[in-house]
CSV table of C-alpha atoms and ligand atoms in Angstrom, one decimal:
chain,number,residue,atom,x,y,z
A,1346,MET,CA,-16.0,6.7,-21.8
A,1347,ARG,CA,-15.5,3.3,-23.6
A,1348,VAL,CA,-15.4,0.3,-21.4
A,1349,HIS,CA,-13.8,-2.9,-22.8
A,1350,ARG,CA,-14.6,-6.1,-21.0
A,1351,PRO,CA,-12.1,-8.8,-21.9
A,1352,GLU,CA,-12.8,-12.4,-20.8
A,1353,SER,CA,-9.2,-13.6,-20.5
A,1354,LEU,CA,-5.8,-12.2,-19.5
A,1355,ASP,CA,-4.5,-12.5,-23.0
A,1356,GLU,CA,-7.4,-10.4,-24.3
A,1357,ALA,CA,-6.9,-7.8,-21.6
A,1358,THR,CA,-3.1,-7.4,-22.2
A,1359,ALA,CA,-3.8,-7.3,-26.0
A,1360,LEU,CA,-6.2,-4.4,-25.5
A,1361,LEU,CA,-3.8,-2.6,-23.2
A,1362,ASN,CA,-1.1,-3.0,-25.7
A,1363,ASP,CA,-3.1,-2.0,-28.8
A,1364,LEU,CA,-5.1,0.9,-27.5
A,1365,ASP,CA,-3.1,4.1,-27.4
A,1366,ASP,CA,-4.2,5.5,-24.1
A,1367,ALA,CA,-6.2,2.9,-22.1
A,1368,MET,CA,-6.4,2.5,-18.3
A,1369,VAL,CA,-7.2,-0.7,-16.4
A,1370,TYR,CA,-10.5,-0.4,-14.5
A,1371,GLY,CA,-10.3,-2.1,-11.1
A,1372,GLY,CA,-12.8,-1.1,-8.5
A,1373,GLY,CA,-13.1,2.3,-10.1
A,1374,THR,CA,-13.1,4.3,-6.9
A,1375,ALA,CA,-10.1,6.5,-7.9
A,1376,ILE,CA,-11.0,6.6,-11.6
A,1377,GLN,CA,-14.6,7.8,-11.0
A,1378,ILE,CA,-13.5,10.6,-8.6
A,1379,LEU,CA,-10.7,11.8,-10.9
A,1380,ARG,CA,-13.2,11.9,-13.8
A,1381,LYS,CA,-15.8,13.8,-11.7
A,1382,GLN,CA,-13.1,16.2,-10.7
A,1383,GLY,CA,-12.2,16.8,-14.4
A,1384,LEU,CA,-8.7,15.5,-13.9
A,1385,LEU,CA,-8.9,12.4,-16.0
A,1386,PHE,CA,-9.5,12.5,-19.8
A,1387,VAL,CA,-8.8,8.9,-20.8
A,1388,GLU,CA,-11.6,7.4,-23.0
A,1389,ASP,CA,-10.7,3.7,-23.1
A,1390,TYR,CA,-11.0,1.6,-19.9
A,1391,VAL,CA,-10.1,-2.1,-19.7
A,1392,ASP,CA,-12.4,-3.5,-17.0
A,1393,ILE,CA,-10.8,-6.7,-15.8
A,1394,ALA,CA,-13.7,-8.0,-13.8
A,1395,ARG,CA,-14.4,-10.9,-16.2
A,1396,VAL,CA,-10.8,-12.1,-16.4
A,1397,PRO,CA,-10.7,-15.4,-14.4
A,1398,GLY,CA,-8.5,-15.7,-11.3
A,1399,LEU,CA,-7.7,-12.1,-10.7
A,1400,GLY,CA,-9.8,-11.9,-7.5
A,1401,GLU,CA,-8.3,-14.9,-5.7
A,1402,LEU,CA,-6.8,-14.6,-2.3
A,1403,MET,CA,-4.6,-17.5,-1.3
A,1404,VAL,CA,-2.6,-18.4,1.7
A,1405,THR,CA,0.0,-21.1,1.8
A,1406,SER,CA,2.5,-21.9,4.6
A,1407,ASP,CA,5.0,-19.5,2.9
A,1408,VAL,CA,3.1,-16.9,1.0
A,1409,LEU,CA,0.0,-14.7,0.9
A,1410,SER,CA,-1.1,-14.1,-2.6
A,1411,ILE,CA,-3.6,-11.2,-3.1
A,1412,GLY,CA,-5.2,-11.3,-6.6
A,1413,THR,CA,-5.4,-7.8,-8.0
A,1414,LEU,CA,-9.2,-7.6,-7.8
A,1415,THR,CA,-9.4,-8.7,-4.2
A,1416,PRO,CA,-11.3,-5.9,-2.4
A,1417,LEU,CA,-9.4,-4.1,0.4
A,1418,ARG,CA,-12.1,-5.2,2.8
A,1419,ARG,CA,-11.4,-8.8,2.1
A,1420,VAL,CA,-7.7,-8.4,2.9
A,1421,GLU,CA,-8.8,-6.6,6.1
A,1422,THR,CA,-11.3,-9.3,7.2
A,1423,ASP,CA,-10.1,-12.7,5.9
A,1424,PRO,CA,-9.0,-14.7,9.0
A,1425,ARG,CA,-6.2,-16.3,7.0
A,1426,VAL,CA,-4.6,-13.0,6.3
A,1427,ARG,CA,-5.0,-11.9,10.0
A,1428,ALA,CA,-3.2,-15.1,11.1
A,1429,PHE,CA,-0.5,-14.9,8.4
A,1430,ALA,CA,0.3,-11.2,8.4
A,1431,PRO,CA,-1.7,-9.2,11.1
A,1432,LEU,CA,0.0,-6.0,10.0
A,1433,ALA,CA,-1.6,-6.3,6.5
A,1434,SER,CA,-5.1,-6.8,8.0
A,1435,GLU,CA,-4.6,-3.8,10.3
A,1436,THR,CA,-3.3,-1.5,7.6
A,1437,TYR,CA,-5.9,-2.4,4.9
A,1438,GLY,CA,-8.6,-2.0,7.5
A,1439,GLN,CA,-7.7,1.7,7.9
A,1440,ALA,CA,-7.9,2.8,4.3
A,1441,ALA,CA,-10.8,5.1,3.6
A,1442,ASN,CA,-14.2,3.8,4.8
A,1443,PRO,CA,-16.0,0.4,4.6
A,1444,ARG,CA,-17.9,1.5,1.5
A,1445,VAL,CA,-14.7,2.3,-0.4
A,1446,ARG,CA,-12.9,-0.7,1.0
A,1447,ASN,CA,-15.7,-3.0,-0.3
A,1448,THR,CA,-15.2,-1.7,-3.9
A,1449,ALA,CA,-11.6,-0.7,-4.2
A,1450,SER,CA,-9.2,-3.5,-5.4
A,1451,ALA,CA,-5.8,-4.3,-3.9
A,1452,GLY,CA,-4.1,-3.9,-7.3
A,1453,GLY,CA,-5.9,-0.6,-8.1
A,1454,ASN,CA,-4.9,0.7,-4.7
A,1455,ILE,CA,-1.1,0.4,-5.3
A,1456,ALA,CA,-1.5,1.2,-9.1
A,1457,HIS,CA,-3.1,4.5,-8.1
A,1458,GLY,CA,0.3,5.5,-6.7
A,1459,ASP,CA,-1.0,8.2,-4.4
A,1460,TYR,CA,1.7,9.1,-1.8
A,1461,ARG,CA,-0.9,9.0,1.0
A,1462,LEU,CA,-2.1,5.4,0.5
A,1463,ASP,CA,-2.2,3.2,3.6
A,1464,PRO,CA,-1.6,-0.4,2.3
A,1465,PRO,CA,1.8,0.3,0.7
A,1466,THR,CA,3.3,1.2,4.1
A,1467,ALA,CA,2.6,-2.3,5.3
A,1468,LEU,CA,3.6,-3.9,2.0
A,1469,LEU,CA,7.0,-2.1,2.1
A,1470,VAL,CA,7.9,-3.5,5.5
A,1471,LEU,CA,6.5,-6.9,4.7
A,1472,ASP,CA,8.7,-7.0,1.5
A,1473,ALA,CA,5.9,-7.7,-0.9
A,1474,THR,CA,6.2,-8.3,-4.6
A,1475,VAL,CA,4.0,-7.0,-7.4
A,1476,HIS,CA,3.2,-9.3,-10.2
A,1477,LEU,CA,2.7,-7.8,-13.7
A,1478,ALA,CA,1.5,-9.2,-17.0
A,1479,SER,CA,1.6,-7.8,-20.5
A,1480,SER,CA,1.3,-9.3,-24.0
A,1481,SER,CA,5.1,-9.9,-23.9
A,1482,GLY,CA,5.0,-12.0,-20.7
A,1483,THR,CA,5.1,-11.5,-16.9
A,1484,ARG,CA,7.5,-9.9,-14.5
A,1485,GLU,CA,7.8,-9.2,-10.8
A,1486,VAL,CA,8.8,-6.0,-9.1
A,1487,SER,CA,9.6,-5.6,-5.4
A,1488,VAL,CA,7.2,-3.2,-3.9
A,1489,ARG,CA,10.2,-1.3,-2.7
A,1490,GLU,CA,11.0,-0.4,-6.3
A,1491,PHE,CA,7.4,0.0,-7.3
A,1492,PHE,CA,6.6,3.6,-6.4
A,1493,THR,CA,8.9,5.6,-8.6
A,1494,ASP,CA,7.8,9.2,-8.3
A,1495,PHE,CA,4.8,11.4,-7.4
A,1496,GLN,CA,1.8,9.5,-8.6
A,1497,GLU,CA,4.1,7.3,-10.7
A,1498,THR,CA,4.7,3.5,-10.4
A,1499,ALA,CA,6.7,0.8,-12.2
A,1500,VAL,CA,3.6,-0.2,-14.3
A,1501,GLU,CA,4.5,0.3,-17.9
A,1502,HIS,CA,2.4,0.8,-21.0
A,1503,GLY,CA,0.5,-2.4,-21.8
A,1504,GLU,CA,0.9,-3.9,-18.4
A,1505,LEU,CA,-1.5,-4.8,-15.6
A,1506,ILE,CA,-1.0,-6.0,-12.1
A,1507,THR,CA,-2.2,-9.6,-11.6
A,1508,ALA,CA,-1.3,-10.1,-7.9
A,1509,ILE,CA,0.6,-8.9,-4.9
A,1510,THR,CA,2.5,-11.6,-2.9
A,1511,VAL,CA,3.7,-11.2,0.7
A,1512,PRO,CA,6.2,-13.7,2.1
A,1513,ARG,CA,5.6,-15.1,5.6
A,1514,PRO,CA,6.8,-12.5,8.0
A,1515,PRO,CA,10.1,-13.5,9.8
A,1516,ALA,CA,9.6,-15.6,12.9
A,1517,GLY,CA,9.0,-13.6,16.0
A,1518,SER,CA,8.5,-10.3,14.1
A,1519,ARG,CA,5.9,-7.8,15.4
A,1520,GLY,CA,4.1,-5.1,13.4
A,1521,ALA,CA,2.2,-1.9,14.1
A,1522,PHE,CA,0.5,0.7,11.9
A,1523,GLU,CA,-0.3,4.3,13.0
A,1524,LYS,CA,-2.4,6.7,11.0
A,1525,MET,CA,-2.8,10.4,11.8
A,1526,ARG,CA,-5.8,12.2,10.4
A,1527,SER,CA,-6.8,15.9,10.8
A,1528,LEU,CA,-10.2,16.1,9.2
A,1529,SER,CA,-12.3,12.9,10.0
A,1530,GLU,CA,-11.9,9.4,11.1
A,1531,ASN,CA,-12.3,8.0,7.6
A,1532,ASP,CA,-10.1,10.6,5.9
A,1533,TRP,CA,-6.8,10.3,4.1
A,1534,PRO,CA,-3.9,10.4,6.5
A,1535,CYS,CA,-1.8,13.5,7.3
A,1536,ALA,CA,0.9,11.0,8.2
A,1537,SER,CA,1.2,7.3,8.6
A,1538,ALA,CA,3.8,4.7,9.6
A,1539,ALA,CA,3.9,1.0,9.5
A,1540,VAL,CA,6.7,-0.7,11.4
A,1541,LEU,CA,7.9,-4.3,11.5
A,1542,ALA,CA,10.4,-5.2,14.2
A,1543,VAL,CA,12.3,-8.3,13.2
A,1544,PRO,CA,14.4,-10.1,15.8
A,1545,GLU,CA,17.7,-11.3,14.3
A,1546,GLU,CA,20.8,-13.0,15.9
A,1547,GLY,CA,22.1,-10.2,18.2
A,1548,PHE,CA,20.0,-7.3,17.0
A,1549,VAL,CA,16.5,-6.2,16.0
A,1550,GLU,CA,15.9,-5.0,12.4
A,1551,ILE,CA,13.4,-2.1,12.5
A,1552,ARG,CA,11.6,-1.7,9.2
A,1553,ILE,CA,9.6,1.5,8.6
A,1554,GLY,CA,7.1,2.3,5.8
A,1555,LEU,CA,6.0,6.0,5.7
A,1556,GLY,CA,2.8,7.3,4.1
A,1557,ALA,CA,1.8,10.9,3.2
A,1558,LEU,CA,5.1,12.3,4.3
A,1559,ALA,CA,6.9,12.5,0.9
A,1560,PRO,CA,6.0,12.5,-2.8
A,1561,THR,CA,5.9,8.7,-2.7
A,1562,SER,CA,5.6,6.0,0.0
A,1563,VAL,CA,9.0,5.6,1.7
A,1564,TYR,CA,10.8,2.5,3.0
A,1565,LEU,CA,13.6,2.8,5.6
A,1566,ALA,CA,15.3,0.3,7.9
A,1567,PHE,CA,17.9,0.3,10.7
A,1568,ASP,CA,19.2,-2.1,13.3
A,1569,GLN,CA,18.5,-1.8,17.1
A,1570,THR,CA,21.8,-3.1,18.5
A,1571,PRO,CA,21.9,-4.7,22.0
A,1572,ASP,CA,23.4,-1.6,23.5
A,1573,MET,CA,20.4,0.6,22.4
A,1574,THR,CA,17.5,1.2,24.8
A,1575,VAL,CA,13.9,1.4,23.6
A,1576,GLN,CA,14.2,5.2,23.8
A,1577,GLN,CA,17.4,5.2,21.8
A,1578,ALA,CA,15.7,3.0,19.2
A,1579,VAL,CA,12.7,5.4,19.0
A,1580,ASP,CA,15.1,8.4,18.7
A,1581,ALA,CA,17.0,6.6,15.9
A,1582,ALA,CA,13.7,5.8,14.1
A,1583,ILE,CA,12.5,9.4,14.3
A,1584,ASP,CA,15.9,10.6,13.0
A,1585,ILE,CA,16.0,8.3,10.0
A,1586,ALA,CA,12.3,9.1,9.3
A,1587,ASN,CA,12.9,12.8,9.6
A,1588,SER,CA,15.6,12.8,7.0
A,1589,ALA,CA,13.2,11.1,4.5
A,1590,MET,CA,10.2,13.4,5.2
A,1591,ASP,CA,9.2,16.0,2.6
A,1592,PRO,CA,5.5,16.6,3.3
A,1593,ILE,CA,3.2,18.4,1.0
A,1594,ALA,CA,1.1,21.2,2.6
A,1595,ASP,CA,-2.6,21.1,1.8
A,1596,VAL,CA,-6.0,21.4,3.4
A,1597,ARG,CA,-5.1,18.7,6.0
A,1598,GLY,CA,-2.2,20.7,7.4
A,1599,SER,CA,1.1,22.5,6.9
A,1600,ALA,CA,4.3,20.6,6.0
A,1601,ALA,CA,5.6,21.2,9.6
A,1602,TYR,CA,2.4,19.9,11.1
A,1603,LYS,CA,2.4,16.8,9.0
A,1604,ALA,CA,6.1,16.2,9.8
A,1605,HIS,CA,5.2,16.6,13.5
A,1606,LEU,CA,2.5,14.0,13.2
A,1607,GLY,CA,4.8,11.7,11.2
A,1608,ARG,CA,7.3,11.7,14.1
A,1609,ILE,CA,4.5,10.8,16.5
A,1610,ALA,CA,3.3,8.0,14.2
A,1611,VAL,CA,6.8,6.5,13.9
A,1612,GLU,CA,7.3,6.8,17.7
A,1613,GLU,CA,4.0,5.1,18.5
A,1614,ALA,CA,4.5,2.3,16.0
A,1615,VAL,CA,8.1,1.5,17.1
A,1616,ARG,CA,7.1,1.6,20.8
A,1617,ARG,CA,4.2,-0.8,20.2
A,1618,CYS,CA,6.4,-3.3,18.3
A,1619,LEU,CA,9.2,-3.2,20.8
A,1620,LYS,CA,6.8,-3.6,23.7
A,1621,GLU,CA,5.3,-6.7,22.1
A,1622,LEU,CA,8.8,-8.1,21.4
A,1623,ALA,CA,9.8,-7.6,25.0
A,1624,ARG,CA,6.7,-9.5,26.1
A,1625,ASP,CA,7.6,-12.6,24.0
B,139,FAD,C1,-13.5,8.9,-0.3
B,139,FAD,C2,-12.2,8.2,-0.5
B,139,FAD,C3,-11.3,8.2,0.6
B,139,FAD,C4,-10.1,7.5,0.5
B,139,FAD,N1,-9.2,7.4,1.5
B,139,FAD,C5,-8.2,6.6,1.5
B,139,FAD,C6,-7.3,6.4,2.6
B,139,FAD,O1,-7.5,6.9,3.7
B,139,FAD,N2,-6.3,5.6,2.5
B,139,FAD,C7,-6.0,4.9,1.3
B,139,FAD,O2,-5.1,4.1,1.2
B,139,FAD,N3,-6.7,5.1,0.2
B,139,FAD,C8,-7.8,5.9,0.3
B,139,FAD,N4,-8.6,6.1,-0.8
B,139,FAD,C9,-8.1,5.6,-2.1
B,139,FAD,C10,-8.6,4.2,-2.4
B,139,FAD,O3,-7.8,3.3,-1.6
B,139,FAD,C11,-8.3,4.0,-3.9
B,139,FAD,O4,-9.3,4.8,-4.6
B,139,FAD,C12,-8.5,2.6,-4.3
B,139,FAD,O5,-7.7,1.7,-3.5
B,139,FAD,C13,-8.2,2.4,-5.7
B,139,FAD,O6,-8.6,1.1,-6.1
B,139,FAD,P1,-9.6,0.8,-7.3
B,139,FAD,O7,-9.6,-0.6,-7.5
B,139,FAD,O8,-10.9,1.5,-7.1
B,139,FAD,O9,-8.8,1.5,-8.4
B,139,FAD,P2,-9.3,2.2,-9.8
B,139,FAD,O10,-10.1,3.4,-9.5
B,139,FAD,O11,-10.0,1.1,-10.6
B,139,FAD,O12,-7.9,2.5,-10.5
B,139,FAD,C14,-7.0,3.3,-9.9
B,139,FAD,C15,-5.7,3.4,-10.8
B,139,FAD,O13,-5.1,2.1,-10.8
B,139,FAD,C16,-5.1,1.6,-12.1
B,139,FAD,N5,-5.3,0.1,-12.0
B,139,FAD,C17,-6.4,-0.5,-11.4
B,139,FAD,N6,-6.2,-1.8,-11.4
B,139,FAD,C18,-5.0,-2.0,-12.1
B,139,FAD,C19,-4.3,-3.2,-12.4
B,139,FAD,N7,-4.7,-4.4,-12.1
B,139,FAD,N8,-3.1,-3.1,-13.1
B,139,FAD,C20,-2.6,-1.8,-13.4
B,139,FAD,N9,-3.3,-0.7,-13.1
B,139,FAD,C21,-4.4,-0.8,-12.4
B,139,FAD,C22,-6.1,2.3,-12.9
B,139,FAD,O14,-5.9,2.3,-14.2
B,139,FAD,C23,-6.0,3.7,-12.2
B,139,FAD,O15,-4.9,4.4,-12.7
B,139,FAD,C24,-9.8,6.8,-0.7
B,139,FAD,C25,-10.7,6.9,-1.8
B,139,FAD,C26,-11.9,7.5,-1.7
B,139,FAD,C27,-12.8,7.5,-2.9
């Protein structure tokens, strides 16, 4: 294992461009496990810890900017994040366990591309943007276009994630995250759902992010029109989620069991959001 430690973004992107088969090293929590499991044979790692500015977490009136090296635990606990986008705090706070969350980075989390990751479900409904840099410049990708296939993302050769930005959630919106586990409290989910209910003129937009229920994280949305009761909105959410589900059977449960838990997660999250909207 060769670890390169660039001191600037230019140096980091040059290394990623020039080395044949190098990986960015963020918190290392996924990389170390994959190496121990004998599933990762990459030799060159570009550790970006010394690149200035990549661990900054900033909140303005319009946007939350999460530098790629921000630990998941910081997104969970920073009071500014909690005030700006409570759904982000809630969801980041349920990934893995505190030890992993203290080490794992926000950029490494989404770059890992695992279909079961928790944070992407919230980032999808919050309409986040992923910021990428390479030696040929920078680009932005909507998180809704970021997860391209099983364990695959929009990150291209020579690129690294610099930040994730989240726009201010629409006025009056309410969010909820539900995670279903079958093995232990800190385990990966069998199914998860983040929901954001956004009141619009004459209807409520219901946004749904699903985790662990298909080969990638999934984004869905529909409108609750004024003639729909809460139960009808819940049924519509379950229908639309059902049609997108394609769970993978594993030690945590059969595909049918995961789909069942997925429907419960969606129902619970939609009910929580609509209950809070009704209270406002
Ligand atoms: C025991 C355990 C339980 C877990 N349970 C959960 C869970 O319940 N829910 C959940 O969401 N996650 C869970 N995880 C996964 C965890 O969230 C990820 O391991 C972690 O977020 C990865 O972040 P990292 O910074 O450690 O990434 P790394 O291990 O450093 O890298 C992971 C991948 O991302 C790439 N990468 C890293 N940074 C960048 C960057 N800036 N630009 C481009 N590519 C980059 C790396 O090259 C690599 O491919 C669990 C992990 C463990 C070890």
